PDB file of C-alpha atoms and ligand atoms in Angstrom:
ATOM      1  CA  MET P   9     120.529 -24.173 -58.645  1.00 46.00           C
ATOM      2  CA  PHE P  10     122.670 -26.580 -56.712  1.00 45.00           C
ATOM      3  CA  ARG P  11     123.971 -25.061 -53.518  1.00 49.00           C
ATOM      4  CA  GLU P  12     127.127 -26.453 -52.020  1.00 46.00           C
ATOM      5  CA  LYS P  13     126.711 -27.673 -48.483  1.00 49.00           C
ATOM      6  CA  THR P  14     129.250 -25.929 -46.302  1.00 50.00           C
ATOM      7  CA  SER P  15     128.305 -26.951 -42.772  1.00 49.00           C
ATOM      8  CA  LYS P  16     129.803 -30.171 -41.503  1.00 54.00           C
ATOM      9  CA  ILE P  17     127.529 -32.823 -40.078  1.00 52.00           C
ATOM     10  CA  LYS P  18     128.530 -33.790 -36.564  1.00 52.00           C
ATOM     11  CA  ARG P  19     128.118 -37.441 -35.811  1.00 52.00           C
ATOM     12  CA  GLY P  20     128.296 -39.506 -32.670  1.00 50.00           C
ATOM     13  CA  ARG P  21     127.811 -38.701 -29.025  1.00 53.00           C
ATOM     14  CA  LYS P  22     129.487 -35.836 -27.276  1.00 54.00           C
ATOM     15  CA  PRO P  23     132.387 -36.992 -25.103  1.00 54.00           C
ATOM     16  CA  ASN P  24     131.345 -37.644 -21.516  1.00 55.00           C
ATOM     17  CA  ARG P  25     133.578 -34.954 -20.077  1.00 56.00           C
ATOM     18  CA  PRO P  26     132.538 -33.519 -16.690  1.00 56.00           C
ATOM     19  CA  LYS P  27     132.197 -29.747 -16.496  1.00 60.00           C
ATOM     20  CA  GLN P  28     135.267 -28.248 -14.839  1.00 65.00           C
ATOM     21  CA  ALA P  29     134.600 -26.157 -11.737  1.00 68.00           C
ATOM     22  CA  LYS P  30     135.745 -22.587 -12.183  1.00 73.00           C
ATOM     23  CA  GLN P  31     138.363 -21.118  -9.886  1.00 76.00           C
ATOM     24  CA  ILE P  32     137.463 -17.492  -9.101  1.00 78.00           C
ATOM     25  CA  PRO P  33     140.346 -15.300 -10.302  1.00 77.00           C
ATOM     26  CA  GLN P  34     142.147 -13.037  -7.881  1.00 78.00           C
ATOM     27  CA  SER P  35     140.613  -9.574  -7.606  1.00 77.00           C
ATOM     28  CA  ASP P  36     142.462  -6.574  -9.044  1.00 77.00           C
ATOM     29  CA  THR P  37     141.826  -4.689  -5.805  1.00 79.00           C
ATOM     30  CA  ASP P  38     144.857  -4.503  -3.523  1.00 84.00           C
ATOM     31  CA  LEU P  39     143.749  -4.178   0.057  1.00 87.00           C
ATOM     32  CA  THR P  40     146.146  -1.370   1.008  1.00 91.00           C
ATOM     33  CA  LEU P  41     145.183   1.257   3.600  1.00 92.00           C
ATOM     34  CA  GLU P  42     144.898   3.893   0.845  1.00 93.00           C
ATOM     35  CA  VAL P  43     142.539   1.712  -1.184  1.00 93.00           C
ATOM     36  CA  ILE P  44     140.420   0.865   1.875  1.00 94.00           C
ATOM     37  CA  ARG P  45     140.232   4.548   2.881  1.00 95.00           C
ATOM     38  CA  ASP P  46     139.221   5.425  -0.657  1.00 94.00           C
ATOM     39  CA  LYS P  47     136.570   2.705  -0.816  1.00 95.00           C
ATOM     40  CA  GLN P  48     135.117   3.726   2.563  1.00 96.00           C
ATOM     41  CA  GLU P  49     134.850   7.339   1.396  1.00 96.00           C
ATOM     42  CA  SER P  50     132.988   6.255  -1.729  1.00 96.00           C
ATOM     43  CA  ASP P  51     130.697   3.767   0.053  1.00 96.00           C
ATOM     44  CA  SER P  52     127.162   5.171   0.241  1.00 95.00           C
ATOM     45  CA  ILE P  53     126.692   4.092   3.891  1.00 95.00           C
ATOM     46  CA  LEU P  54     130.178   4.279   5.385  1.00 96.00           C
ATOM     47  CA  LYS P  55     130.799   7.761   4.004  1.00 95.00           C
ATOM     48  CA  GLN P  56     127.869   9.006   6.116  1.00 95.00           C
ATOM     49  CA  ILE P  57     129.248   7.332   9.255  1.00 95.00           C
ATOM     50  CA  LEU P  58     132.648   8.862   8.441  1.00 95.00           C
ATOM     51  CA  LYS P  59     131.050  12.295   8.179  1.00 94.00           C
ATOM     52  CA  TYR P  60     129.254  11.916  11.526  1.00 95.00           C
ATOM     53  CA  LYS P  61     132.445  10.652  13.200  1.00 95.00           C
ATOM     54  CA  ILE P  62     134.563  13.517  11.836  1.00 94.00           C
ATOM     55  CA  GLU P  63     131.895  15.949  13.078  1.00 93.00           C
ATOM     56  CA  GLY P  64     131.818  14.013  16.371  1.00 93.00           C
ATOM     57  CA  ARG P  65     128.052  14.078  16.293  1.00 92.00           C
ATOM     58  CA  LYS P  66     125.742  11.089  16.505  1.00 92.00           C
ATOM     59  CA  PRO P  67     122.506  11.903  14.677  1.00 92.00           C
ATOM     60  CA  ASP P  68     119.368  11.474  16.723  1.00 88.00           C
ATOM     61  CA  LEU P  69     116.689   8.928  15.849  1.00 83.00           C
ATOM     62  CA  GLY P  70     114.367  11.472  14.251  1.00 85.00           C
ATOM     63  CA  GLU P  71     117.092  12.529  11.823  1.00 86.00           C
ATOM     64  CA  ILE P  72     117.731   8.994  10.557  1.00 86.00           C
ATOM     65  CA  SER P  73     114.234   7.499  10.799  1.00 85.00           C
ATOM     66  CA  TYR P  74     113.931   7.266   6.995  1.00 88.00           C
ATOM     67  CA  GLU P  75     117.495   6.051   6.439  1.00 89.00           C
ATOM     68  CA  SER P  76     118.443   2.485   5.495  1.00 89.00           C
ATOM     69  CA  VAL P  77     118.728  -0.402   7.953  1.00 91.00           C
ATOM     70  CA  HIS P  78     122.383  -0.633   6.985  1.00 91.00           C
ATOM     71  CA  LEU P  79     123.114   2.917   8.195  1.00 93.00           C
ATOM     72  CA  LYS P  80     121.152   2.326  11.396  1.00 92.00           C
ATOM     73  CA  TYR P  81     123.161  -0.865  11.940  1.00 92.00           C
ATOM     74  CA  TRP P  82     126.448   1.052  12.073  1.00 94.00           C
ATOM     75  CA  LEU P  83     124.956   3.925  14.100  1.00 93.00           C
ATOM     76  CA  ALA P  84     123.691   1.408  16.679  1.00 92.00           C
ATOM     77  CA  ARG P  85     127.388   0.559  17.213  1.00 92.00           C
ATOM     78  CA  TRP P  86     128.412   4.226  17.491  1.00 94.00           C
ATOM     79  CA  GLU P  87     130.343   3.779  20.739  1.00 93.00           C
ATOM     80  CA  SER P  88     132.428   0.933  19.283  1.00 93.00           C
ATOM     81  CA  ILE P  89     133.293   2.810  16.080  1.00 95.00           C
ATOM     82  CA  ASP P  90     136.297   5.091  15.783  1.00 94.00           C
ATOM     83  CA  LEU P  91     138.663   6.522  13.197  1.00 95.00           C
ATOM     84  CA  LYS P  92     142.128   4.949  13.089  1.00 93.00           C
ATOM     85  CA  ASN P  93     144.541   6.560  10.597  1.00 91.00           C
ATOM     86  CA  GLY P  94     141.536   8.030   8.831  1.00 92.00           C
ATOM     87  CA  ILE P  95     139.947   4.582   8.465  1.00 94.00           C
ATOM     88  CA  LEU P  96     136.637   3.688  10.034  1.00 96.00           C
ATOM     89  CA  CYS P  97     137.174   0.834  12.496  1.00 96.00           C
ATOM     90  CA  MET P  98     134.955  -1.004  14.931  1.00 95.00           C
ATOM     91  CA  TYR P  99     135.923  -2.636  18.217  1.00 92.00           C
ATOM     92  CA  TRP P 100     134.469  -6.100  17.817  1.00 87.00           C
ATOM     93  CA  ASP P 101     133.917  -8.578  20.609  1.00 81.00           C
ATOM     94  CA  ASP P 102     133.334 -12.020  19.218  1.00 71.00           C
ATOM     95  CA  ASP P 103     131.902 -14.847  21.273  1.00 67.00           C
ATOM     96  CA  THR P 104     135.408 -15.800  22.469  1.00 65.00           C
ATOM     97  CA  LYS P 105     135.633 -12.401  24.207  1.00 67.00           C
ATOM     98  CA  LYS P 106     138.829 -11.592  22.357  1.00 73.00           C
ATOM     99  CA  GLY P 107     137.934  -8.082  21.313  1.00 80.00           C
ATOM    100  CA  ARG P 108     139.893  -6.369  18.548  1.00 86.00           C
ATOM    101  CA  TRP P 109     139.722  -3.352  16.270  1.00 92.00           C
ATOM    102  CA  LYS P 110     138.493  -4.297  12.835  1.00 94.00           C
ATOM    103  CA  ILE P 111     138.183  -2.246   9.668  1.00 96.00           C
ATOM    104  CA  CYS P 112     134.573  -1.560   8.642  1.00 96.00           C
ATOM    105  CA  ALA P 113     134.702  -3.185   5.214  1.00 96.00           C
ATOM    106  CA  PRO P 114     132.903  -1.292   2.459  1.00 96.00           C
ATOM    107  CA  ASN P 115     130.614  -3.367   0.287  1.00 93.00           C
ATOM    108  CA  SER P 116     132.917  -3.008  -2.740  1.00 93.00           C
ATOM    109  CA  ILE P 117     135.759  -5.013  -1.151  1.00 94.00           C
ATOM    110  CA  GLU P 118     133.628  -7.701   0.508  1.00 94.00           C
ATOM    111  CA  LYS P 119     134.141 -10.179  -2.369  1.00 93.00           C
ATOM    112  CA  THR P 120     137.902  -9.545  -2.370  1.00 93.00           C
ATOM    113  CA  ILE P 121     138.115 -10.274   1.370  1.00 94.00           C
ATOM    114  CA  LEU P 122     136.059 -13.428   0.925  1.00 95.00           C
ATOM    115  CA  TRP P 123     138.376 -14.515  -1.883  1.00 94.00           C
ATOM    116  CA  TYR P 124     141.408 -14.146   0.403  1.00 93.00           C
ATOM    117  CA  LEU P 125     139.635 -16.009   3.205  1.00 94.00           C
ATOM    118  CA  HIS P 126     138.430 -18.894   1.067  1.00 94.00           C
ATOM    119  CA  ASP P 127     140.017 -19.171  -2.387  1.00 92.00           C
ATOM    120  CA  THR P 128     143.759 -18.637  -2.049  1.00 87.00           C
ATOM    121  CA  LYS P 129     146.026 -21.673  -2.173  1.00 82.00           C
ATOM    122  CA  THR P 130     146.714 -21.343   1.542  1.00 85.00           C
ATOM    123  CA  ALA P 131     143.008 -20.794   2.342  1.00 86.00           C
ATOM    124  CA  GLY P 132     142.232 -24.169   0.788  1.00 87.00           C
ATOM    125  CA  HIS P 133     138.454 -23.808   0.324  1.00 92.00           C
ATOM    126  CA  LEU P 134     137.544 -24.466   3.934  1.00 93.00           C
ATOM    127  CA  GLY P 135     133.903 -24.930   4.920  1.00 93.00           C
ATOM    128  CA  ILE P 136     131.537 -22.226   6.204  1.00 95.00           C
ATOM    129  CA  LYS P 137     132.434 -22.608   9.878  1.00 94.00           C
ATOM    130  CA  LYS P 138     136.200 -22.596   9.388  1.00 94.00           C
ATOM    131  CA  THR P 139     136.068 -19.727   6.892  1.00 95.00           C
ATOM    132  CA  TYR P 140     134.060 -17.747   9.451  1.00 93.00           C
ATOM    133  CA  GLU P 141     136.662 -18.558  12.125  1.00 92.00           C
ATOM    134  CA  LYS P 142     139.315 -17.124   9.787  1.00 92.00           C
ATOM    135  CA  ALA P 143     137.167 -14.056   9.172  1.00 93.00           C
ATOM    136  CA  LYS P 144     136.987 -13.448  12.917  1.00 90.00           C
ATOM    137  CA  LEU P 145     140.787 -13.268  13.017  1.00 89.00           C
ATOM    138  CA  SER P 146     141.013 -11.107   9.894  1.00 91.00           C
ATOM    139  CA  PRO P 147     141.314  -7.302  10.155  1.00 93.00           C
ATOM    140  CA  PHE P 148     137.873  -6.795   8.562  1.00 95.00           C
ATOM    141  CA  TYR P 149     134.301  -6.646   9.737  1.00 94.00           C
ATOM    142  CA  TRP P 150     131.105  -6.065   7.822  1.00 95.00           C
ATOM    143  CA  ARG P 151     127.390  -6.381   8.390  1.00 91.00           C
ATOM    144  CA  ASN P 152     126.002  -9.916   7.972  1.00 91.00           C
ATOM    145  CA  MET P 153     129.545 -11.288   7.833  1.00 93.00           C
ATOM    146  CA  GLN P 154     128.460 -14.827   8.749  1.00 93.00           C
ATOM    147  CA  GLU P 155     125.602 -14.818   6.250  1.00 95.00           C
ATOM    148  CA  SER P 156     127.755 -13.555   3.386  1.00 96.00           C
ATOM    149  CA  ILE P 157     130.416 -16.217   4.125  1.00 96.00           C
ATOM    150  CA  LYS P 158     127.718 -18.879   4.064  1.00 96.00           C
ATOM    151  CA  ASN P 159     126.410 -17.664   0.697  1.00 96.00           C
ATOM    152  CA  TYR P 160     129.914 -17.345  -0.753  1.00 95.00           C
ATOM    153  CA  VAL P 161     130.989 -20.872   0.254  1.00 94.00           C
ATOM    154  CA  ASN P 162     127.660 -22.381  -0.840  1.00 94.00           C
ATOM    155  CA  GLN P 163     128.069 -20.804  -4.274  1.00 93.00           C
ATOM    156  CA  CYS P 164     131.719 -21.863  -4.658  1.00 92.00           C
ATOM    157  CA  GLU P 165     131.963 -24.212  -7.649  1.00 89.00           C
ATOM    158  CA  ILE P 166     135.170 -25.863  -6.415  1.00 88.00           C
ATOM    159  CA  CYS P 167     133.541 -26.744  -3.067  1.00 89.00           C
ATOM    160  CA  GLY P 168     130.391 -27.900  -4.870  1.00 87.00           C
ATOM    161  CA  GLU P 169     132.400 -30.257  -7.047  1.00 82.00           C
ATOM    162  CA  ARG P 170     134.158 -31.730  -4.021  1.00 79.00           C
ATOM    163  CA  LYS P 171     130.835 -32.440  -2.349  1.00 76.00           C
ATOM    164  CA  ASN P 172     129.198 -33.880  -5.470  1.00 71.00           C
ATOM    165  CA  PRO P 173     131.892 -35.211  -7.805  1.00 65.00           C
ATOM    166  CA  PRO P 174     130.644 -35.548 -11.394  1.00 61.00           C
ATOM    167  CA  ASN P 175     129.462 -39.025 -12.255  1.00 62.00           C
ATOM    168  CA  LYS P 176     132.113 -41.063 -13.950  1.00 61.00           C
ATOM    169  CA  LYS P 177     131.163 -43.090 -16.945  1.00 63.00           C
ATOM    170  CA  ARG P 178     130.412 -46.618 -15.870  1.00 65.00           C
ATOM    171  CA  HIS P 179     130.608 -49.744 -17.902  1.00 65.00           C
ATOM    172  CA  CYS P 180     127.416 -51.585 -18.766  1.00 66.00           C
ATOM    173  CA  MET P 181     126.573 -54.550 -16.554  1.00 67.00           C
ATOM    174  CA  LYS P 182     127.201 -57.908 -18.131  1.00 62.00           C
ATOM    175  CA  SER P 183     126.140 -61.286 -16.878  1.00 60.00           C
ATOM    176  CA  TYR P 184     128.911 -63.631 -15.887  1.00 60.00           C
ATOM    177  CA  VAL P 185     129.018 -66.908 -17.765  1.00 64.00           C
ATOM    178  CA  VAL P 186     129.364 -69.880 -15.433  1.00 62.00           C
ATOM    179  CA  GLY P 187     129.670 -73.573 -16.223  1.00 76.00           C
ATOM    180  CA  ASP P 188     129.651 -76.082 -13.366  1.00 81.00           C
ATOM    181  CA  PRO P 189     129.676 -75.829  -9.566  1.00 83.00           C
ATOM    182  CA  PHE P 190     133.016 -74.567  -8.237  1.00 83.00           C
ATOM    183  CA  GLU P 191     134.369 -74.121 -11.730  1.00 84.00           C
ATOM    184  CA  ARG P 192     134.689 -70.402 -11.089  1.00 86.00           C
ATOM    185  CA  ILE P 193     135.046 -69.039  -7.590  1.00 86.00           C
ATOM    186  CA  ALA P 194     135.453 -65.598  -6.082  1.00 88.00           C
ATOM    187  CA  THR P 195     137.254 -64.721  -2.872  1.00 88.00           C
ATOM    188  CA  ASP P 196     137.509 -61.714  -0.592  1.00 88.00           C
ATOM    189  CA  ILE P 197     138.617 -60.758   2.914  1.00 87.00           C
ATOM    190  CA  ALA P 198     136.470 -59.012   5.532  1.00 85.00           C
ATOM    191  CA  GLY P 199     137.791 -57.394   8.701  1.00 83.00           C
ATOM    192  CA  PRO P 200     139.609 -56.670  10.903  1.00 84.00           C
ATOM    193  CA  PHE P 201     136.973 -57.528  13.507  1.00 84.00           C
ATOM    194  CA  PRO P 202     137.310 -57.691  17.309  1.00 83.00           C
ATOM    195  CA  ILE P 203     139.702 -60.521  18.144  1.00 82.00           C
ATOM    196  CA  THR P 204     138.061 -63.852  19.053  1.00 84.00           C
ATOM    197  CA  ASP P 205     139.129 -66.408  21.707  1.00 85.00           C
ATOM    198  CA  ASN P 206     140.917 -68.313  18.927  1.00 87.00           C
ATOM    199  CA  LYS P 207     142.782 -65.100  18.053  1.00 89.00           C
ATOM    200  CA  ASN P 208     140.953 -64.763  14.749  1.00 90.00           C
ATOM    201  CA  ARG P 209     140.419 -61.252  13.408  1.00 87.00           C
ATOM    202  CA  TYR P 210     139.534 -61.726   9.724  1.00 90.00           C
ATOM    203  CA  ILE P 211     137.091 -63.678   7.606  1.00 89.00           C
ATOM    204  CA  LEU P 212     138.027 -65.181   4.274  1.00 90.00           C
ATOM    205  CA  VAL P 213     135.001 -65.511   2.025  1.00 89.00           C
ATOM    206  CA  VAL P 214     134.927 -67.957  -0.876  1.00 89.00           C
ATOM    207  CA  GLY P 215     131.912 -67.999  -3.171  1.00 88.00           C
ATOM    208  CA  ASP P 216     130.875 -70.188  -6.084  1.00 87.00           C
ATOM    209  CA  TYR P 217     129.489 -68.315  -9.098  1.00 84.00           C
ATOM    210  CA  PHE P 218     127.369 -71.260 -10.237  1.00 84.00           C
ATOM    211  CA  SER P 219     125.516 -72.177  -7.037  1.00 85.00           C
ATOM    212  CA  LYS P 220     126.023 -68.853  -5.221  1.00 84.00           C
ATOM    213  CA  LEU P 221     127.153 -70.968  -2.269  1.00 85.00           C
ATOM    214  CA  THR P 222     129.398 -68.839  -0.089  1.00 87.00           C
ATOM    215  CA  LYS P 223     131.686 -70.117   2.636  1.00 87.00           C
ATOM    216  CA  ALA P 224     133.356 -68.045   5.326  1.00 90.00           C
ATOM    217  CA  TYR P 225     136.569 -69.020   7.124  1.00 91.00           C
ATOM    218  CA  ALA P 226     138.028 -67.337  10.210  1.00 92.00           C
ATOM    219  CA  MET P 227     141.679 -66.256   9.981  1.00 92.00           C
ATOM    220  CA  GLN P 228     144.210 -64.847  12.415  1.00 91.00           C
ATOM    221  CA  ASP P 229     145.981 -62.771   9.773  1.00 90.00           C
ATOM    222  CA  ILE P 230     145.711 -61.876   6.108  1.00 88.00           C
ATOM    223  CA  GLN P 231     149.097 -63.052   4.938  1.00 89.00           C
ATOM    224  CA  ALA P 232     149.303 -64.667   1.506  1.00 89.00           C
ATOM    225  CA  LYS P 233     150.344 -67.981   3.080  1.00 90.00           C
ATOM    226  CA  THR P 234     147.252 -68.089   5.327  1.00 91.00           C
ATOM    227  CA  VAL P 235     144.875 -67.142   2.521  1.00 90.00           C
ATOM    228  CA  ALA P 236     146.365 -69.606   0.015  1.00 90.00           C
ATOM    229  CA  ASN P 237     146.352 -72.364   2.640  1.00 90.00           C
ATOM    230  CA  ILE P 238     142.637 -71.932   3.422  1.00 88.00           C
ATOM    231  CA  ILE P 239     141.626 -71.727  -0.227  1.00 87.00           C
ATOM    232  CA  PHE P 240     143.610 -74.853  -0.990  1.00 87.00           C
ATOM    233  CA  ARG P 241     142.617 -76.972   2.024  1.00 86.00           C
ATOM    234  CA  ALA P 242     139.056 -75.794   2.647  1.00 82.00           C
ATOM    235  CA  SER P 243     137.870 -75.154  -0.896  1.00 83.00           C
ATOM    236  CA  ILE P 244     140.014 -76.796  -3.578  1.00 86.00           C
ATOM    237  CA  LYS P 245     140.549 -80.097  -1.745  1.00 84.00           C
ATOM    238  CA  ARG P 246     136.871 -80.298  -0.862  1.00 84.00           C
ATOM    239  CA  TYR P 247     135.080 -79.047  -3.972  1.00 85.00           C
ATOM    240  CA  GLY P 248     137.690 -79.565  -6.650  1.00 84.00           C
ATOM    241  CA  CYS P 249     140.090 -77.343  -8.485  1.00 86.00           C
ATOM    242  CA  PRO P 250     138.430 -74.330 -10.136  1.00 87.00           C
ATOM    243  CA  ILE P 251     139.232 -73.048 -13.609  1.00 85.00           C
ATOM    244  CA  GLU P 252     139.183 -69.494 -12.403  1.00 87.00           C
ATOM    245  CA  VAL P 253     139.637 -67.632  -9.108  1.00 88.00           C
ATOM    246  CA  HIS P 254     138.434 -64.049  -8.985  1.00 86.00           C
ATOM    247  CA  SER P 255     139.563 -61.585  -6.317  1.00 85.00           C
ATOM    248  CA  ASP P 256     140.104 -57.891  -5.697  1.00 84.00           C
ATOM    249  CA  GLN P 257     143.556 -56.329  -5.928  1.00 82.00           C
ATOM    250  CA  GLY P 258     144.475 -57.270  -2.334  1.00 84.00           C
ATOM    251  CA  LYS P 259     148.201 -57.861  -1.897  1.00 86.00           C
ATOM    252  CA  GLN P 260     147.609 -61.463  -0.720  1.00 86.00           C
ATOM    253  CA  TYR P 261     146.096 -62.317  -4.087  1.00 86.00           C
ATOM    254  CA  GLU P 262     148.792 -60.438  -5.972  1.00 86.00           C
ATOM    255  CA  SER P 263     151.582 -62.150  -4.027  1.00 88.00           C
ATOM    256  CA  ALA P 264     154.100 -64.463  -5.699  1.00 88.00           C
ATOM    257  CA  LEU P 265     152.923 -67.335  -3.484  1.00 87.00           C
ATOM    258  CA  PHE P 266     149.274 -67.060  -4.489  1.00 87.00           C
ATOM    259  CA  LYS P 267     150.158 -66.640  -8.166  1.00 87.00           C
ATOM    260  CA  GLU P 268     152.468 -69.653  -7.952  1.00 87.00           C
ATOM    261  CA  MET P 269     149.665 -71.775  -6.479  1.00 86.00           C
ATOM    262  CA  CYS P 270     147.358 -70.728  -9.327  1.00 86.00           C
ATOM    263  CA  THR P 271     150.039 -71.480 -11.934  1.00 86.00           C
ATOM    264  CA  LEU P 272     150.748 -74.940 -10.508  1.00 85.00           C
ATOM    265  CA  LEU P 273     147.042 -75.803 -10.356  1.00 85.00           C
ATOM    266  CA  GLU P 274     146.430 -74.212 -13.778  1.00 84.00           C
ATOM    267  CA  ILE P 275     143.929 -71.764 -12.345  1.00 87.00           C
ATOM    268  CA  ASN P 276     143.235 -68.585 -14.265  1.00 86.00           C
ATOM    269  CA  LYS P 277     143.509 -65.789 -11.708  1.00 85.00           C
ATOM    270  CA  THR P 278     141.390 -62.730 -12.471  1.00 85.00           C
ATOM    271  CA  ARG P 279     141.062 -59.595 -10.423  1.00 80.00           C
ATOM    272  CA  THR P 280     138.819 -56.605 -10.067  1.00 77.00           C
ATOM    273  CA  THR P 281     139.899 -53.727 -12.250  1.00 69.00           C
ATOM    274  CA  PRO P 282     138.134 -50.384 -12.586  1.00 57.00           C
ATOM    275  CA  PHE P 283     135.279 -50.540 -15.124  1.00 50.00           C
ATOM    276  CA  HIS P 284     135.887 -54.236 -15.732  1.00 52.00           C
ATOM    277  CA  PRO P 285     132.525 -55.766 -16.628  1.00 43.00           C
ATOM    278  CA  ARG P 286     133.302 -59.044 -14.916  1.00 50.00           C
ATOM    279  CA  SER P 287     134.025 -57.414 -11.585  1.00 51.00           C
ATOM    280  CA  ASP P 288     130.513 -58.185 -10.571  1.00 54.00           C
ATOM    281  CA  GLY P 289     131.041 -57.843  -6.825  1.00 61.00           C
ATOM    282  CA  MET P 290     129.295 -61.074  -5.839  1.00 62.00           C
ATOM    283  CA  ILE P 291     131.440 -61.428  -2.739  1.00 62.00           C
ATOM    284  CA  GLU P 292     131.305 -57.730  -1.881  1.00 59.00           C
ATOM    285  CA  CYS P 293     127.509 -57.954  -1.936  1.00 58.00           C
ATOM    286  CA  MET P 294     127.652 -60.902   0.427  1.00 59.00           C
ATOM    287  CA  ASN P 295     130.081 -59.088   2.752  1.00 56.00           C
ATOM    288  CA  ARG P 296     127.748 -56.105   2.933  1.00 55.00           C
ATOM    289  CA  GLY P 297     124.801 -58.320   3.696  1.00 49.00           C
TER     290      GLY P 297
HETATM  291 ZN1   ZN S 327     135.377 -23.207  -2.239  1.00 63.42          ZN
END
């Protein structure tokens, strides 16, 4: 029996849309003293330190030999740890010798603290070093603070996207059709360079698409008048009037003077535009070389 086809056939390519980096949402945990006290009391390690501190008794090595490294870490800092308003705090001397009392952060609020240090609008997704500098000034301290900041920042999608922006779709390369020598020319400006004895600081480059001959002219400035003058006297008068002059979007080439010169000489002025297939960068390649 004939069965009606219900599923739609999808045709064509998927749109080339880069994956959006995810902003980590703000945690529901409010870092009030009550919450911190509560979280310390329910933390498997800190609650033991709390108990020892309330008893005023540091356990001896034999008693804790089978305990976790984490517990031993805090006990090794016994002299620097104290209770402030019922909250376990540690006097922390960083490498700048600016000691301060810091709250021993239970594991359950570590991510929330990191979010405040790195993800808020004012935190601005700073790098590992700067986020760690902020952590030093914050009221919190936890074991492996530097390491956990490093891992957090390295795993941040927003930071990752900034470092490696998704590839934008590029236009296919096309060959540029040329006719005769100096029929189509391209021009660009390089500099500023150290000033010469003749007070020149810039180089105007004019290249011929047909022969690939490229000429460079020294200039004192990059004003439209200077650029138009050189192109007219050094190139057009010598090699003939081109049909087309190609340039980037430099303001000299976009100036009324330059456009007027092109109009009078019936030159088609083209310019580099993003994703334009004819923006073949002949001159830019020469400048780099
Ligand atoms: Zn980030």
